[in-house]
Coordinates of C-alpha atoms and ligand atoms in Angstrom, one line a residue:
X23 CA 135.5 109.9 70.7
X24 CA 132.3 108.2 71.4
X25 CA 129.0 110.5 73.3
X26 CA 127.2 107.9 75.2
X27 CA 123.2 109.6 75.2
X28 CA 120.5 108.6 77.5
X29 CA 117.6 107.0 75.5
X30 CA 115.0 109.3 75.6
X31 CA 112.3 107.4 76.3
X32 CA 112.1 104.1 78.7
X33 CA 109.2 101.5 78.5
X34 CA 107.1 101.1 81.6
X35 CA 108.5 98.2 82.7
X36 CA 111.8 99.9 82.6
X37 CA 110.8 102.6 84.4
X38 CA 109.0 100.3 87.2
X39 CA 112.1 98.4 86.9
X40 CA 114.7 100.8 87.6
X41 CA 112.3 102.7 89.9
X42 CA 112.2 100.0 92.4
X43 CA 115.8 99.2 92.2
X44 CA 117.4 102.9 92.6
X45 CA 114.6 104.4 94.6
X46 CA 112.3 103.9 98.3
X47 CA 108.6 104.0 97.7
X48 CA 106.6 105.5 100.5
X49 CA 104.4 103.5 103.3
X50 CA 105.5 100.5 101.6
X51 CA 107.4 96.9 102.3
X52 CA 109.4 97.5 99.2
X53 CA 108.7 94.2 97.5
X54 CA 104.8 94.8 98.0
X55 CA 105.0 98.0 95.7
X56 CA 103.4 98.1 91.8
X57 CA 103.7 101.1 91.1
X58 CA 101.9 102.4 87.8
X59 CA 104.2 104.0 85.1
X60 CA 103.5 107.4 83.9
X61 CA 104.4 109.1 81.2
X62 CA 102.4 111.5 80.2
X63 CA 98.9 113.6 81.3
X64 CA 96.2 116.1 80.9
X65 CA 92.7 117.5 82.2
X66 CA 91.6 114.5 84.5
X67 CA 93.7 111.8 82.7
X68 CA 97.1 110.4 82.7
X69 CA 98.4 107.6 80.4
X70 CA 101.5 104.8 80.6
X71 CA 104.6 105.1 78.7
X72 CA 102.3 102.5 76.5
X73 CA 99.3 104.2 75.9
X74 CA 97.2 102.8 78.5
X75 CA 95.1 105.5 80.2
X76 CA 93.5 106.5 83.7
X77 CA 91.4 108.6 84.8
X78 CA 92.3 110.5 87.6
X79 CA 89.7 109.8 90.6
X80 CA 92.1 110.9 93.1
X81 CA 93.4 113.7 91.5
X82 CA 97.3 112.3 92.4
X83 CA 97.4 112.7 96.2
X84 CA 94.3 114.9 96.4
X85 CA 96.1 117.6 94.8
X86 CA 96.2 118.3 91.4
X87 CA 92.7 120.2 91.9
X88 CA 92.8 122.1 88.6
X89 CA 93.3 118.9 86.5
X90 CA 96.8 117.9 84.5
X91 CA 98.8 120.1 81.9
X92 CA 97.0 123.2 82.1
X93 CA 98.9 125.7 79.7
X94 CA 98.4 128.8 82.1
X95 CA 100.2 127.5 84.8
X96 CA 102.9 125.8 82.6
X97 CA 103.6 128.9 81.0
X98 CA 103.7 130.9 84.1
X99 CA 106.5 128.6 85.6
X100 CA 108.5 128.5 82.1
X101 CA 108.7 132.5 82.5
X102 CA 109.6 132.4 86.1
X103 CA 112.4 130.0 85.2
X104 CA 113.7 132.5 82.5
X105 CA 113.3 135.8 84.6
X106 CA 114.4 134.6 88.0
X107 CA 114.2 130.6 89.1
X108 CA 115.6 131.4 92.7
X109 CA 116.3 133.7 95.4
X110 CA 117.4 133.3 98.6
X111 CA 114.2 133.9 101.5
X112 CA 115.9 136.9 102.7
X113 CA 114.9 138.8 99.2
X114 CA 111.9 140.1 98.3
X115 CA 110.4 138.8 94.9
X116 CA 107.6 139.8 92.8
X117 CA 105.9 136.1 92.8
X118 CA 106.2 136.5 96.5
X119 CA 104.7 139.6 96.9
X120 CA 102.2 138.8 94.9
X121 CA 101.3 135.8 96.4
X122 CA 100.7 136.6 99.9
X123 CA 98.9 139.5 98.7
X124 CA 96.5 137.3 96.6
X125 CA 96.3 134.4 99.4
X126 CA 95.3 137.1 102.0
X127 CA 92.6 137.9 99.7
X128 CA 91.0 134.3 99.5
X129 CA 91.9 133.3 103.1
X130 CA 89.5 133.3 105.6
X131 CA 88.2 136.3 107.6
X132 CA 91.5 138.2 108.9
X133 CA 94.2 136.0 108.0
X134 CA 96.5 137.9 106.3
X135 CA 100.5 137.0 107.1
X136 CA 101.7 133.9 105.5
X137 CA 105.2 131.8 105.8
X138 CA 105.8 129.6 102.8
X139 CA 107.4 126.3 103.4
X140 CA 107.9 123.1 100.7
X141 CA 104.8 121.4 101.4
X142 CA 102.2 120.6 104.1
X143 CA 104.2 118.4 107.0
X144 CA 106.2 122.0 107.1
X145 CA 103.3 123.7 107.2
X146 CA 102.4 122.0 110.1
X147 CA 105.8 122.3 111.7
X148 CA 105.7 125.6 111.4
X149 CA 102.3 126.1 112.6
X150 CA 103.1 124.5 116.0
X151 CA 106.2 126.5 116.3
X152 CA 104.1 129.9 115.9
X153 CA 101.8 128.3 118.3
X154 CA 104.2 127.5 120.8
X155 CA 106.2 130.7 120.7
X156 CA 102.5 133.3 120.5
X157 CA 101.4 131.5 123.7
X158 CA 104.6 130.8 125.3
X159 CA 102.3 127.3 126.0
X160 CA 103.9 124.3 125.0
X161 CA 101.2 121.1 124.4
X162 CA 99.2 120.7 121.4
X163 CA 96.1 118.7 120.9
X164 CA 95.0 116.4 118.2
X165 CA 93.1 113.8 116.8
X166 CA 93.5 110.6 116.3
X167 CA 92.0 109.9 113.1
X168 CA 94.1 112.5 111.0
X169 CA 97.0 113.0 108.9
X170 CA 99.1 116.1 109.3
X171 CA 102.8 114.9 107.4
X172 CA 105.7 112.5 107.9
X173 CA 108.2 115.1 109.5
X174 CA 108.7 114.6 113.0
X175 CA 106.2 116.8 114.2
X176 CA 103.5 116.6 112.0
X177 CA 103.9 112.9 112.4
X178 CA 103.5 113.0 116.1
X179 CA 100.5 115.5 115.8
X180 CA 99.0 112.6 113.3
X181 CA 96.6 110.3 115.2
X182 CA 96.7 107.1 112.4
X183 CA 98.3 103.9 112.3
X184 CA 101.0 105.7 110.4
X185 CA 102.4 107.4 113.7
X186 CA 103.4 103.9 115.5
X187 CA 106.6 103.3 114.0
X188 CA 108.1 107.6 114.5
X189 CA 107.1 107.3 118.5
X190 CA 108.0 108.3 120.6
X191 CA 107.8 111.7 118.5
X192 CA 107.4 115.4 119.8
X193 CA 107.1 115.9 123.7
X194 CA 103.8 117.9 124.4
X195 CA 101.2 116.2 121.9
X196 CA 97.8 115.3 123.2
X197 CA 95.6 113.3 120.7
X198 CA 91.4 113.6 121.7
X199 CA 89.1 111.2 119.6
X200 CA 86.9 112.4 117.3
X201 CA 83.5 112.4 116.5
X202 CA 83.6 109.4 113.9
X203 CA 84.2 106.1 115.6
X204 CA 84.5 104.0 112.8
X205 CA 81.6 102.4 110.6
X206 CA 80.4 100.0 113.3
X207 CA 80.2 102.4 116.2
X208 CA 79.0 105.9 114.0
X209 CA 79.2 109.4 115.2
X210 CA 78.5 111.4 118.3
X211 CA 76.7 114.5 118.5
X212 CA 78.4 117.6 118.2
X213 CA 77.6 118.3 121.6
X214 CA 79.1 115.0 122.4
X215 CA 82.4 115.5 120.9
X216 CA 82.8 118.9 122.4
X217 CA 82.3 118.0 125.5
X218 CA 84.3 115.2 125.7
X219 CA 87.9 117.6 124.5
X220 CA 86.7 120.2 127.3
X221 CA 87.4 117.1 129.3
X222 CA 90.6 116.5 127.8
X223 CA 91.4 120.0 127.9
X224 CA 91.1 120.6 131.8
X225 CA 92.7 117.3 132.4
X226 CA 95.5 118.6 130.4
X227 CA 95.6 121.8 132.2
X228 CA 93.9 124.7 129.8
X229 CA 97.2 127.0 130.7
X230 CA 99.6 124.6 129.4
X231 CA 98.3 124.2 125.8
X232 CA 99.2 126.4 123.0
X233 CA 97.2 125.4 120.2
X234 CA 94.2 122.4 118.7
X235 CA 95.6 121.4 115.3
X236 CA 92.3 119.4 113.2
X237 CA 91.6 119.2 109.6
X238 CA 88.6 121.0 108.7
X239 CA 87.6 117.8 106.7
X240 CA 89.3 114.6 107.6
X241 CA 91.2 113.7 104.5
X242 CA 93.0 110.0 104.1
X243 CA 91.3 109.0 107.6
X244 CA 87.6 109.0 105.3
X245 CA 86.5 112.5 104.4
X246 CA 84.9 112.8 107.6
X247 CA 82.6 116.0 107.5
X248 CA 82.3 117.2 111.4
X249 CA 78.8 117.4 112.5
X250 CA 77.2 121.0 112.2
X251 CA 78.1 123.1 115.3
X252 CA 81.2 120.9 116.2
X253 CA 84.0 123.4 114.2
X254 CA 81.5 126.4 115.9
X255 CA 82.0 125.0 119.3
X256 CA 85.9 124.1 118.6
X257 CA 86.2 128.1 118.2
X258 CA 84.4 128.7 121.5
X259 CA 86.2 126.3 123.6
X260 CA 90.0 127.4 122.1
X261 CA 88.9 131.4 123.0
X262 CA 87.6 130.6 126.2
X263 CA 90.7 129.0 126.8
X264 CA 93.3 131.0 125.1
X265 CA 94.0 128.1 122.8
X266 CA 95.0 128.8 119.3
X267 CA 93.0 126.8 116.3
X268 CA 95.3 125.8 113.5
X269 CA 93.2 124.1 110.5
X270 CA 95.1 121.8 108.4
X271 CA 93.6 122.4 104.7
X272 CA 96.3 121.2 103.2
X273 CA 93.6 118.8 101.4
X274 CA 90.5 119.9 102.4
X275 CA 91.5 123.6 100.8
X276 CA 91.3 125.3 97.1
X277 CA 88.2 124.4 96.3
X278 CA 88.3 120.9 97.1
X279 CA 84.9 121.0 98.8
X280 CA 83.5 124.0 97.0
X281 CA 84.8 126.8 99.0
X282 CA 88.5 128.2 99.2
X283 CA 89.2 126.6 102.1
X284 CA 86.4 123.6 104.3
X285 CA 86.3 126.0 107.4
X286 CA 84.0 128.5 105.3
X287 CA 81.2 126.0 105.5
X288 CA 81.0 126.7 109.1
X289 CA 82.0 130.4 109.0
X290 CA 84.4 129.9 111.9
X291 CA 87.8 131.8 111.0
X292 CA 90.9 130.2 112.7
X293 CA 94.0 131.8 114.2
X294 CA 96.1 129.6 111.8
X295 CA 96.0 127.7 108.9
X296 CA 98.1 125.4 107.2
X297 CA 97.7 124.5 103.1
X298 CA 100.0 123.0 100.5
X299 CA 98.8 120.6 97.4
X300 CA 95.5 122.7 95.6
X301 CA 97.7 125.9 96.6
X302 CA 99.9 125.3 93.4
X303 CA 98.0 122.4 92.4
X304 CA 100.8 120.4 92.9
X305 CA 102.6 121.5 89.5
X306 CA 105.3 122.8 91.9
X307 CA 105.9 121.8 95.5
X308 CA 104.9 124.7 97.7
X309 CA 103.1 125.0 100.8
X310 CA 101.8 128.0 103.8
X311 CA 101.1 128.4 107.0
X312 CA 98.9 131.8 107.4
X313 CA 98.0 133.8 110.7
X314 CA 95.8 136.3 111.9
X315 CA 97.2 139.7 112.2
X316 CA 97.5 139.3 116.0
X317 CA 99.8 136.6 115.9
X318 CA 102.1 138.0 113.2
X319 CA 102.3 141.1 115.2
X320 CA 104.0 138.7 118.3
X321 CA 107.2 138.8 115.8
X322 CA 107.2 142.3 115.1
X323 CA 109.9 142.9 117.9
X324 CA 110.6 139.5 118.3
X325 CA 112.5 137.0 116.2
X326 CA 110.6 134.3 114.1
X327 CA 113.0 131.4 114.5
X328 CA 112.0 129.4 111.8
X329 CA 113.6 129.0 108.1
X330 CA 114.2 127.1 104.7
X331 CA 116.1 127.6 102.2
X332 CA 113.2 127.3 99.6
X333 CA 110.9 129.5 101.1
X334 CA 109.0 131.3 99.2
X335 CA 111.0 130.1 96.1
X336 CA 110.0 131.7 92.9
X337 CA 108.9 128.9 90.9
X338 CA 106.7 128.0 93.0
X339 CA 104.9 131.4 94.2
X340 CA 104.6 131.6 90.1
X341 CA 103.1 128.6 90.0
X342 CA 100.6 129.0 93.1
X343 CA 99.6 132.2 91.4
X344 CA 99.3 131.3 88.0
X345 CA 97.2 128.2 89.6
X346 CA 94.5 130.5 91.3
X347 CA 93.9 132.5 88.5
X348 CA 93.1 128.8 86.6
X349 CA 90.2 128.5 90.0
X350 CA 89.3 132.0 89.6
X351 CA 89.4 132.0 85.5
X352 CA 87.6 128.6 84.9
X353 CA 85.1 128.9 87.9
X354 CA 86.3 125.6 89.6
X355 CA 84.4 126.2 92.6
X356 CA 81.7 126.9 91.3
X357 CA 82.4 123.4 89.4
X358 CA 83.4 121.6 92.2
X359 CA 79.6 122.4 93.8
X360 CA 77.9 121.1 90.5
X361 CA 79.8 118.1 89.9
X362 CA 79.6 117.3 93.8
X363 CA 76.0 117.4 94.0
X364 CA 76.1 115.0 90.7
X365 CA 78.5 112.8 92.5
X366 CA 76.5 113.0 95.9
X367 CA 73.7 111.3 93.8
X368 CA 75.9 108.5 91.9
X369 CA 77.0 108.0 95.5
X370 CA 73.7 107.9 96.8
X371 CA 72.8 105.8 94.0
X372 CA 75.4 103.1 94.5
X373 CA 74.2 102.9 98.5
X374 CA 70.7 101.7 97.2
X375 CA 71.7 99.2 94.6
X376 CA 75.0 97.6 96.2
X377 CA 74.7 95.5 99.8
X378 CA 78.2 96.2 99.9
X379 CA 78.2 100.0 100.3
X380 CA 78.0 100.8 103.9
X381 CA 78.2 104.8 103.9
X382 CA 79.3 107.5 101.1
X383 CA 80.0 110.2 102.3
X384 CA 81.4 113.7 100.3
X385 CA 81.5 117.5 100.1
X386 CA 81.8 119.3 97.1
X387 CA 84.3 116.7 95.1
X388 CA 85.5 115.3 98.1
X389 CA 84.4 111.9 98.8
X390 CA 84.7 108.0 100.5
X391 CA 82.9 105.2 99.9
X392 CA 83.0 102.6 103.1
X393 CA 82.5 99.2 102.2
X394 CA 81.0 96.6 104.6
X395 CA 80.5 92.8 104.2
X396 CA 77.3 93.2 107.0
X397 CA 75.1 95.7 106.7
X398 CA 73.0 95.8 109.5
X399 CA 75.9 95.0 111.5
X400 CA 78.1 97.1 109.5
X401 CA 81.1 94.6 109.2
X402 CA 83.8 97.1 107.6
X403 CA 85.0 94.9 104.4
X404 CA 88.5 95.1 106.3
X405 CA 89.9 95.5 109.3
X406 CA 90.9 99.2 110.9
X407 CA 94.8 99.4 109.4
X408 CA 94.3 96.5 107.3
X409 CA 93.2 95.2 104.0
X410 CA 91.1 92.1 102.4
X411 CA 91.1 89.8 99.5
X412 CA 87.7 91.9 98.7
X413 CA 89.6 95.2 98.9
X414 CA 93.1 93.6 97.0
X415 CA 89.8 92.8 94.3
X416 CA 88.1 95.8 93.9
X417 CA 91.9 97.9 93.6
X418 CA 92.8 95.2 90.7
X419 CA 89.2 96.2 88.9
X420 CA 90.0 99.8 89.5
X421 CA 93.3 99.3 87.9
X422 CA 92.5 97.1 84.9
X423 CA 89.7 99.3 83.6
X424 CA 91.5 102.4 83.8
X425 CA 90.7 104.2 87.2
X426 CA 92.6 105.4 89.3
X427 CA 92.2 106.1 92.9
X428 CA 93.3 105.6 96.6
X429 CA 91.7 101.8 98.4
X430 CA 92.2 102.3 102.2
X431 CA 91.3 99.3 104.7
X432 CA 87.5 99.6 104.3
X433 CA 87.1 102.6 101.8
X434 CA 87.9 103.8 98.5
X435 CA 87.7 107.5 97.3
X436 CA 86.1 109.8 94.7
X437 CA 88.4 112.9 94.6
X438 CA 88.3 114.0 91.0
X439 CA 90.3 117.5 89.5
X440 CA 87.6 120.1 89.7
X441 CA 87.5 120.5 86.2
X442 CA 85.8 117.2 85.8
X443 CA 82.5 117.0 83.7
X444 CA 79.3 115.3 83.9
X445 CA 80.0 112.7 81.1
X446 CA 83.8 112.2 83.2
X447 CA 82.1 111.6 86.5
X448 CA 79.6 109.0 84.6
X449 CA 82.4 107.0 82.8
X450 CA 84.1 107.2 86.3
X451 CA 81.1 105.7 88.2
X452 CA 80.0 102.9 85.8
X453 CA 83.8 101.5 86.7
X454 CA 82.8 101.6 89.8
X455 CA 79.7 100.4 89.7
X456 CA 80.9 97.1 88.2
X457 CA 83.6 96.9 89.8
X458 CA 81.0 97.0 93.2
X459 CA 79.6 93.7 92.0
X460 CA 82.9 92.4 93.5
X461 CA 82.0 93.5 97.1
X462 CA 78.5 92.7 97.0
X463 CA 79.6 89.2 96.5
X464 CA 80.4 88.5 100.2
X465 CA 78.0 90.5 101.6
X466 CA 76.0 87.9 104.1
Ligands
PLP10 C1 95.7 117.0 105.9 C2 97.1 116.8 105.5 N1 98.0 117.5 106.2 C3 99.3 117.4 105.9 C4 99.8 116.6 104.9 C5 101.2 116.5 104.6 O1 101.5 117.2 103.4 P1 102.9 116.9 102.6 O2 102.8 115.5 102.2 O3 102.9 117.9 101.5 O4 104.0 117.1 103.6 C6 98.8 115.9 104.1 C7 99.3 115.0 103.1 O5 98.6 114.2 102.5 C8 97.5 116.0 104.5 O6 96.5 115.3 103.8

């Protein structure tokens, strides 16, 4: 008798090949998708099956924050695996203990109870759900430029193009704008902004909504940093109204802008907040939703209905502990601050020397570059929801010289693992900087 084995290794096109055939790529016509092979990676890097390598920019989806391969965390989930891989949520386990005990450590101000979900649309799911069932309420506001997750919740709750096709979604969702209007138009004041969801909010009827979901800093919809004294008044406005805050950090958190979580900046402490990605730096899917004391204590005589059979799953409690120690150990950061004030400065440096750069824009190693083909008129170099030749350009540069990152419409982003270095970051922005020279081309 004949054993048939796999081959143990596949070239990339055979990977891409068999990929595309067996598989559905995400936010994608199917046929439009290239995706890049990978085989392999480590620290900020990743490399094809053939060798080729990349530098991270984008740290995968904004998530592998403590860089690729790290030993600690590898080892960590290779002993979980051989002492206990799973147990049902209704357990108690030592990575779970441990966890939430760690988590309410780092979390901000009182936030101390956490449910553990498979990622950050759950989070979000789950959020709501607390929200709803705390304040017996039932609407929920958002924004419009945001992400929250492609469930059927979190989808409705997000405000972006990428909404359209789930509608009509969950009764009860309310989206206000924010302060960004897009590169042509700018931003409005903090004062502005605020006042215009206390509209929104006593249109709506303050009694009927439970909570505000917002990401502390807009991720995918361009790293947009809310003016000082807008995430202060958002905290005024939900206790006068008995509104719950939820902050999504599910990219904005673990150090991603220099702080645990992008709400310390502004010293505002939320009633919920939602994280995934940094929290196990994506080496095993895992994501939370934590709450103040005084909203866990609503389900002390009550039932939480809410579940998942992977909650809380071993693995990936090992791994989210194991990954915080990496933070804590290698003072990422700390890191994150220094190499974002050297980025800030490449950043800066690009506005002055390429026409094409219409606004950078970061915080801690968090950043977008908007790209505009007027500058006094600031022309985004594509459309809102769309792309250009220019764009379709500047992602081929990218691609051919080894970087990797996320090109969106107008923008592009610099979102680096924190463990990064100053002579990384350089190699990183003299591809771009070339690569720039495309861009600048068309600007009129
Ligand atoms: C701010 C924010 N919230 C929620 C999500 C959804 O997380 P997940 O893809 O893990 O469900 C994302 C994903 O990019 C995100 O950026």
């Amino acid at each position: 008798m004949t054993t048939q084995t796999e081959p143990k290794t596949m070239s990339g096109e055979e990977m891409v090949a068999l990929s595309k055939k067996h598989t559905l790529y995400e936010w994608a016509a199917q046929s439009k998708v290239d995706p890049i092979p990978v085989a392999r990676a480590k620290g900020i890097y990743f490399w094809t099956p053939e060798g080729k390598r990349f530098i991270d920019f984008n740290s995968q989806l904004m998530c592998v924050n403590i860089g690729h391969g790290d030993e600690r965390v590898l080892q960590a989930i290779r002993e979980q695996a051989d002492t206990l891989a799973y147990a049902n949520p209704f357990m108690a386990t030592e990575p779970r203990a441990r966890l939430g005990a760690k988590l309410a450590e780092i979390s901000p101000g009182d936030i101390d109870v956490f449910f553990f979900t498979n990622g950050g649309a759950e989070a979000n799911e789950n959020a709501i759900k607390l929200a709803r069932l705390a304040t017996g309420r039932h609407k929920i506001l958002a924004r419009y430029r945001s992400y929250h997750g492609a469930t059927a919740g979190s989808i409705t709750l997000t405000g972006d193009p990428r909404r359209w096709a789930a509608e009509p979604g969950l009764p009860g969702v309310v989206h206000v704008l924010d302060p960004y209007h897009g590169i042509e138009r700018g931003w409005d004041s903090a004062e502005e902004s605020l006042a215009m969801i206390d509209e929104v909010i006593q249109l709506e009827g303050p009694h009927t909504i439970a909570a505000f979901i917002l990401e502390s800093v807009t991720g995918t919809n361009g790293v947009l940093v809310p003016p000082d004294g807008y995430m202060q008044g958002v905290r005024q406005l939900c206790d006068k109204y008995g509104i719950l805050m939820i902050c999504d950090e599910v990219m904005a958190g673990f150090g991603r802008t220099g702080e645990w979580f992008a709400i310390n900046h502004w010293n505002v402490v939320p009633d919920i907040i939602t994280m995934a990605k940094g929290l196990t730096a994506a080496y095993v899917q895992l994501g939370a939703v934590g709450m103040r004391r005084k909203i866990a204590d609503q389900f002390k005589d009550r039932v939480f209905y809410g579940g998942l059979t992977y909650n809380s799953h071993p693995l990936a409690c090992a791994a989210a502990l194991a990954a915080i120690r990496v933070y804590e150990e290698d003072g990422l950061l700390e890191n994150a601050r220094k190499m974002g004030a050297l980025m800030a400065d490449l950043m800066t440096d690009l506005q002055l020397r390429h026409p094409s750069v219409g606004a950078a824009r970061s915080i801690g190693l968090f950043g977008l570059i908007e790209l505009v083909r007027d500058r006094s008129k600031k022309i985004p170099m594509a459309p809102f929801n769309g792309t250009s030749d220019e764009m379709v350009a500047l992602g081929k540069h990218f691609r051919q010289e080894g970087l990797y990152t996320f090109v969106r419409w107008n923008t592009f982003f610099t979102n680096p693992p924190l463990c990064i270095t100053e002579p990384q970051m350089r190699e990183a922005f003299a591809i771009i900087d070339k690569g720039l020279e495309i861009t600048d081309r068309v600007v009129g």
